[in-house]
Amino acid sequence: MTTPSAWLTVLTTTDSEEKAQELAQGVVEARLAACAQISAPVTSVYRWQNAIETAEEWQVLFKTTSERYDELEAHIQAAHDYETPEIIALPVVRGSAAYLGWVSAETAPIAPL
């Protein structure tokens, strides 16, 4: 039996730098990820509706915890304009204790007063 990773890197793509910035800003503001990194442009080649497509896209990598994943996925789906956005979570197998502690602290839900 394996234990799920407490931390995740979550990947999505979008078709413009502006949309990538909006996704990153919204997720970090909502505390669903401690940070987001935008890499671009990348060329994606994929099959969609029985055709091979090629598109320029921007990747966004979110650093989060497994506890926040479901909310992060829901946020990305609601904010994304793709019919089927790429949302892939990769476990963080190892990392510095200080960095992973920061990710946990920055994604912790704020307790109501």
Short mmCIF file of C-alpha atoms in Angstrom, two decimals:
data_model
loop_
_atom_site.label_atom_id
_atom_site.label_comp_id
_atom_site.label_asym_id
_atom_site.label_seq_id
_atom_site.Cartn_x
_atom_site.Cartn_y
_atom_site.Cartn_z
CA MET A 1 0.00 0.00 0.00
CA THR A 2 1.31 3.44 -0.87
CA THR A 3 0.56 6.69 0.87
CA PRO A 4 -0.53 9.56 -1.38
CA SER A 5 1.88 12.45 -1.56
CA ALA A 6 1.04 15.39 0.68
CA TRP A 7 2.24 17.80 -2.03
CA LEU A 8 1.45 18.01 -5.74
CA THR A 9 2.51 19.82 -8.86
CA VAL A 10 -0.59 20.36 -11.00
CA LEU A 11 -0.27 21.13 -14.72
CA THR A 12 -2.66 22.83 -17.08
CA THR A 13 -2.31 24.57 -20.44
CA THR A 14 -4.14 27.40 -22.14
CA ASP A 15 -3.96 29.19 -25.48
CA SER A 16 -2.68 32.62 -24.42
CA GLU A 17 -0.27 34.20 -21.99
CA GLU A 18 -3.06 36.45 -20.68
CA LYS A 19 -5.28 33.47 -19.85
CA ALA A 20 -2.35 31.72 -18.17
CA GLN A 21 -1.74 34.83 -16.05
CA GLU A 22 -5.43 34.99 -15.09
CA LEU A 23 -5.50 31.31 -14.09
CA ALA A 24 -2.30 31.68 -12.06
CA GLN A 25 -3.45 34.85 -10.31
CA GLY A 26 -6.89 33.47 -9.46
CA VAL A 27 -5.58 30.20 -8.05
CA VAL A 28 -2.91 31.83 -5.88
CA GLU A 29 -5.36 34.49 -4.66
CA ALA A 30 -7.77 31.71 -3.66
CA ARG A 31 -4.92 29.98 -1.73
CA LEU A 32 -5.40 26.83 -3.78
CA ALA A 33 -1.70 26.88 -4.72
CA ALA A 34 1.27 28.54 -3.09
CA CYS A 35 2.67 29.57 -6.46
CA ALA A 36 2.16 29.15 -10.16
CA GLN A 37 4.83 29.08 -12.83
CA ILE A 38 4.02 29.95 -16.42
CA SER A 39 6.16 28.47 -19.19
CA ALA A 40 5.63 29.43 -22.76
CA PRO A 41 5.12 29.03 -25.49
CA VAL A 42 5.01 25.29 -26.00
CA THR A 43 3.77 23.50 -29.08
CA SER A 44 1.09 20.90 -28.38
CA VAL A 45 0.20 18.20 -30.88
CA TYR A 46 -2.92 16.26 -29.97
CA ARG A 47 -5.94 14.40 -31.27
CA TRP A 48 -9.25 16.26 -30.85
CA GLN A 49 -12.57 15.34 -32.43
CA ASN A 50 -10.97 12.85 -34.83
CA ALA A 51 -8.34 15.28 -36.12
CA ILE A 52 -4.69 15.89 -35.33
CA GLU A 53 -4.28 19.46 -34.06
CA THR A 54 -1.22 21.61 -33.41
CA ALA A 55 -1.45 24.63 -31.14
CA GLU A 56 0.75 27.09 -29.32
CA GLU A 57 -0.03 26.93 -25.59
CA TRP A 58 1.19 28.22 -22.26
CA GLN A 59 1.82 25.74 -19.44
CA VAL A 60 0.94 26.64 -15.88
CA LEU A 61 2.41 24.59 -13.02
CA PHE A 62 0.75 24.98 -9.63
CA LYS A 63 2.44 23.96 -6.35
CA THR A 64 -0.17 22.74 -3.87
CA THR A 65 -1.13 20.11 -1.34
CA SER A 66 -3.20 17.00 -1.94
CA GLU A 67 -5.69 18.39 0.59
CA ARG A 68 -6.43 21.34 -1.75
CA TYR A 69 -6.46 19.37 -5.03
CA ASP A 70 -10.23 18.92 -5.43
CA GLU A 71 -10.86 22.64 -4.94
CA LEU A 72 -7.98 23.52 -7.27
CA GLU A 73 -9.32 21.22 -10.00
CA ALA A 74 -12.83 22.69 -9.64
CA HIS A 75 -11.42 26.24 -9.82
CA ILE A 76 -9.40 25.50 -12.95
CA GLN A 77 -12.39 23.84 -14.65
CA ALA A 78 -14.67 26.78 -13.81
CA ALA A 79 -12.14 29.42 -14.93
CA HIS A 80 -10.87 27.60 -18.02
CA ASP A 81 -12.40 28.14 -21.46
CA TYR A 82 -11.34 24.77 -22.92
CA GLU A 83 -14.09 22.17 -23.19
CA THR A 84 -11.73 19.58 -21.69
CA PRO A 85 -8.78 21.34 -20.05
CA GLU A 86 -5.64 19.39 -19.27
CA ILE A 87 -5.42 19.02 -15.49
CA ILE A 88 -2.74 16.58 -14.35
CA ALA A 89 -1.48 16.20 -10.79
CA LEU A 90 1.98 14.80 -10.20
CA PRO A 91 3.11 13.78 -6.71
CA VAL A 92 6.06 15.54 -5.16
CA VAL A 93 8.17 12.62 -4.01
CA ARG A 94 10.80 14.68 -2.22
CA GLY A 95 11.55 18.33 -1.55
CA SER A 96 13.19 20.61 0.94
CA ALA A 97 11.36 20.74 4.27
CA ALA A 98 11.39 24.55 4.24
CA TYR A 99 9.85 24.79 0.75
CA LEU A 100 7.20 22.13 1.36
CA GLY A 101 6.35 23.78 4.68
CA TRP A 102 5.86 27.06 2.82
CA VAL A 103 3.55 25.38 0.28
CA SER A 104 1.49 23.91 3.13
CA ALA A 105 1.28 27.23 4.97
CA GLU A 106 0.31 29.23 1.87
CA THR A 107 -2.44 26.82 0.86
CA ALA A 108 -3.94 26.31 4.30
CA PRO A 109 -7.58 27.39 4.38
CA ILE A 110 -8.12 30.55 6.38
CA ALA A 111 -10.15 29.78 9.47
CA PRO A 112 -13.28 31.93 9.91
CA LEU A 113 -13.21 34.40 12.79
#
